[in-house]
Tab-separated table of C-alpha atoms in Angstrom:
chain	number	residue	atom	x	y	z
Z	1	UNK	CA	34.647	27.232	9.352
Z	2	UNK	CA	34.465	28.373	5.649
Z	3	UNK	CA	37.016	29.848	3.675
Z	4	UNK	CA	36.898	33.871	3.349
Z	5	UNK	CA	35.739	34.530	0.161
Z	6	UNK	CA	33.661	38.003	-1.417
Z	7	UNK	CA	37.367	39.848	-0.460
Z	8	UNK	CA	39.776	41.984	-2.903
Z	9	UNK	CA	43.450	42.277	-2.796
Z	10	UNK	CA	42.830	45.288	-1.591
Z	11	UNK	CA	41.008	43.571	1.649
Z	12	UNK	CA	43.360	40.789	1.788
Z	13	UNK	CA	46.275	43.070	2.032
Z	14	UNK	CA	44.581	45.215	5.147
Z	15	UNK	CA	44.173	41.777	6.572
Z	16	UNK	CA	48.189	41.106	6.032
Z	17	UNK	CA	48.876	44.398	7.614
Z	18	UNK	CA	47.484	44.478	10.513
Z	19	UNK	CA	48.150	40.944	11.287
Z	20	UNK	CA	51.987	41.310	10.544
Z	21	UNK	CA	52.156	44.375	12.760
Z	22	UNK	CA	49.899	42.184	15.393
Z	23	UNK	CA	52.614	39.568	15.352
Z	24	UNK	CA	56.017	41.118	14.579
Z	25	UNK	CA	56.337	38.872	11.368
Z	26	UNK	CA	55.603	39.385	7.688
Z	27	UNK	CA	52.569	37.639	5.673
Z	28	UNK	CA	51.395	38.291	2.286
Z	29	UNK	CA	49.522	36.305	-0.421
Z	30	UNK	CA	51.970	33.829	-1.789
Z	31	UNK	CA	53.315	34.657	-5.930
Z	32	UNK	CA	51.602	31.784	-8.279
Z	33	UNK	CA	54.769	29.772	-8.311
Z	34	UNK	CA	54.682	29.688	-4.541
Z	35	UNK	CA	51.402	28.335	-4.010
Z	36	UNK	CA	51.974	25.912	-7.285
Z	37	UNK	CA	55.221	24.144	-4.785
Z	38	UNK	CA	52.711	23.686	-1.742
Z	39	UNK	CA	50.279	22.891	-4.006
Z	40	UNK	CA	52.252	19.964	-5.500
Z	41	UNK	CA	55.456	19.453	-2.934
Z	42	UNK	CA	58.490	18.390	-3.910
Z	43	UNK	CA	58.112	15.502	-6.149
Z	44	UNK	CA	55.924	17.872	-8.390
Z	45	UNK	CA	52.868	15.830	-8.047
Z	46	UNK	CA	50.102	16.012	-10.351
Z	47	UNK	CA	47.505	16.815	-7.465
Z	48	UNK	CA	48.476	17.834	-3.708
Z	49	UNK	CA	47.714	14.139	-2.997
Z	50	UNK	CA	49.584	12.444	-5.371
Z	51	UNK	CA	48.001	11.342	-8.953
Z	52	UNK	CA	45.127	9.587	-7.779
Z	53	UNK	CA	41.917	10.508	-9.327
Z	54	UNK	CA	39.965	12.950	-7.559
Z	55	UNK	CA	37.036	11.956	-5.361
Z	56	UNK	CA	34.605	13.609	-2.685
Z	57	UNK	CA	36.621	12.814	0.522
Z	58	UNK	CA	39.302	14.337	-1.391
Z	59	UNK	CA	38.124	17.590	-2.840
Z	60	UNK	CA	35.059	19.738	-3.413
Z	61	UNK	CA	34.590	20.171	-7.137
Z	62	UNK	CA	31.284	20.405	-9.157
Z	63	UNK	CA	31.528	17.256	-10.809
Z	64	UNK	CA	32.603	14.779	-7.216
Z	65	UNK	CA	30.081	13.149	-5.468
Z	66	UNK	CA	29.987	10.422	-3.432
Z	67	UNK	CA	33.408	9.260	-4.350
Z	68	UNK	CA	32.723	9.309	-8.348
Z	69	UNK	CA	33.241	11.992	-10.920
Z	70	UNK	CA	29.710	12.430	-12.511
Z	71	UNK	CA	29.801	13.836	-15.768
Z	72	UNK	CA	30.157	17.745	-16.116
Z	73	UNK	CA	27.765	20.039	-14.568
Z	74	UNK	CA	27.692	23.242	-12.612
Z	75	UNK	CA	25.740	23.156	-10.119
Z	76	UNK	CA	26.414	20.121	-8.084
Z	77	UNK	CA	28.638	21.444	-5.564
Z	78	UNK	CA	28.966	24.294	-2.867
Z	79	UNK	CA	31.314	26.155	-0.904
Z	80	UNK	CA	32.450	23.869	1.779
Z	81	UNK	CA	34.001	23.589	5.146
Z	82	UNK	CA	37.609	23.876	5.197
Z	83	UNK	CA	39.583	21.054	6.305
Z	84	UNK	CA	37.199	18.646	6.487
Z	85	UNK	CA	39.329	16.480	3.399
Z	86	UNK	CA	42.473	15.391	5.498
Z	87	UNK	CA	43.061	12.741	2.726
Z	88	UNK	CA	43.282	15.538	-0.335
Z	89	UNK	CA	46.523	17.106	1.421
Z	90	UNK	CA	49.433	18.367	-0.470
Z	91	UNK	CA	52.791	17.123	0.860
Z	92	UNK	CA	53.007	20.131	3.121
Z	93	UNK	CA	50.256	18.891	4.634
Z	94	UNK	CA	47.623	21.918	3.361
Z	95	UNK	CA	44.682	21.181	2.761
Z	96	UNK	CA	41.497	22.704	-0.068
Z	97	UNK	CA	44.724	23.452	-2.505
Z	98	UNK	CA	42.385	22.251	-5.309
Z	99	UNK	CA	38.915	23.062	-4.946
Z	100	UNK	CA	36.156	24.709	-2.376
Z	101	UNK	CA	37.504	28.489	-3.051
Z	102	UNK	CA	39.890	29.323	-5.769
Z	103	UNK	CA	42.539	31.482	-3.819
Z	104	UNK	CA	44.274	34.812	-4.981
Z	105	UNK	CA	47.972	34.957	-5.438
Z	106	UNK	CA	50.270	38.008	-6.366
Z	107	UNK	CA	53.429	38.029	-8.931
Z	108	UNK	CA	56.325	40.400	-8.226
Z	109	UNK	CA	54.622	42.983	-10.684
Z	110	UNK	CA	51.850	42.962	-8.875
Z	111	UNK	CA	49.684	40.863	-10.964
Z	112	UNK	CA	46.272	39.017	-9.374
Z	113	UNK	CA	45.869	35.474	-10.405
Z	114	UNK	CA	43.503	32.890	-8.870
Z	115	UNK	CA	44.780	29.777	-8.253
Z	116	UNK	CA	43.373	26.035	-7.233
Z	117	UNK	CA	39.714	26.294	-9.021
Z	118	UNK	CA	36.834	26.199	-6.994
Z	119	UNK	CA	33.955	24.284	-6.677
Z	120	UNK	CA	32.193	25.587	-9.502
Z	121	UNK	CA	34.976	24.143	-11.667
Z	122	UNK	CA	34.755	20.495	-13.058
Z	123	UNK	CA	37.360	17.703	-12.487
Z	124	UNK	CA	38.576	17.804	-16.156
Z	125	UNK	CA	39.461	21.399	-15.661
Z	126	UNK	CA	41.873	20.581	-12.795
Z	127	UNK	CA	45.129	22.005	-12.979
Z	128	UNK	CA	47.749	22.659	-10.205
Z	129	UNK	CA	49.509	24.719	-12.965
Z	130	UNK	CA	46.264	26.545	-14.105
Z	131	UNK	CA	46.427	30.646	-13.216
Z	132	UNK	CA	43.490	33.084	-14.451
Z	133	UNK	CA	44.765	36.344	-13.981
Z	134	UNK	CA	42.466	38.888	-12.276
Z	135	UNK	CA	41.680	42.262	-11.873
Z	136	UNK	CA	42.781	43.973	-7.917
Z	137	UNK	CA	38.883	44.691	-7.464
Z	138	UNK	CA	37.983	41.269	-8.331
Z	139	UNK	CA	35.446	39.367	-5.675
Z	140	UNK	CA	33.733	36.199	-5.710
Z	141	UNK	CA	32.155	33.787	-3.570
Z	142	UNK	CA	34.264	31.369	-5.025
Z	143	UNK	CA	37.305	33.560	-4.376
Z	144	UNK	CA	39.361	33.281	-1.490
Z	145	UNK	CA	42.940	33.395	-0.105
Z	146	UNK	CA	45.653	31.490	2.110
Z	147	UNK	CA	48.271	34.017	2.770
Z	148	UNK	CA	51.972	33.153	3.498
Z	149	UNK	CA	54.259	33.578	6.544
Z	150	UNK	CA	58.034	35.194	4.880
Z	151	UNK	CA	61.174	33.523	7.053
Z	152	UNK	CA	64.023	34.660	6.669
């Protein structure tokens, strides 16, 4: 019930592999501009759920508890449960976009970037847009992923 996290691209691809072959179907991490669209839907939203200001039953950041932002500190927060924040969905209606486990996406040159912060990040660094490029051996326990399903 947690998100994967201490994984490289290198793992993350395996995983895509064998479960593309398991299924018939393609999946692969989504490119940054990808995950930025679920992230924010259609109407470009400033969060996934709209431009309210983030609180606990909506994310898991260092800085949210108990429905307030507390002023900046590091070590308030852990890595959560996923889906346990219904109310902090994006209009896609996927949820942990923005905190819990930053997630790796992949350009077309094959450039890492994590995406989403995690909760070791504070509120005022928030940003949909945000993309900290990465190196392919790269782990963390505040690194995971959320791979994408190609349709064609």
């Amino acid at each position: 019930q947690y998100p994967m996290v201490w994984v490289t691209v290198r793992d993350i691809k395996a995983f895509c592999k064998w479960l593309s072959k398991k299924e018939n179907k393609t999946y692969r991490l989504p490119r940054p501009d990808e995950w930025e669209a679920v992230c924010r839907g259609y109407r470009g939203f400033q969060f996934p759920w709209g431009l309210e200001v983030p609180r606990s039953r909506i994310l898991n950041m260092a800085n949210v508890q108990l429905g307030e932002i507390k002023p900046p500190h590091r070590g308030n927060a852990s890595l959560g449960t996923i889906n346990q924040r219904p109310e902090g969905a994006s209009p896609f209606g996927c949820l942990d976009m923005l905190g819990n486990a930053a997630e790796f996406c992949r350009d077309g040159d094959g450039n890492i970037f994590l995406k989403g912060q995690s909760f070791r990040n504070n509120v005022s660094e928030l940003d949909p847009a945000a993309a900290a490029k990465v190196s392919k051996d790269y782990v963390d326990g505040a690194a995971g992923f959320r791979i994408l399903l190609e349709v064609k």
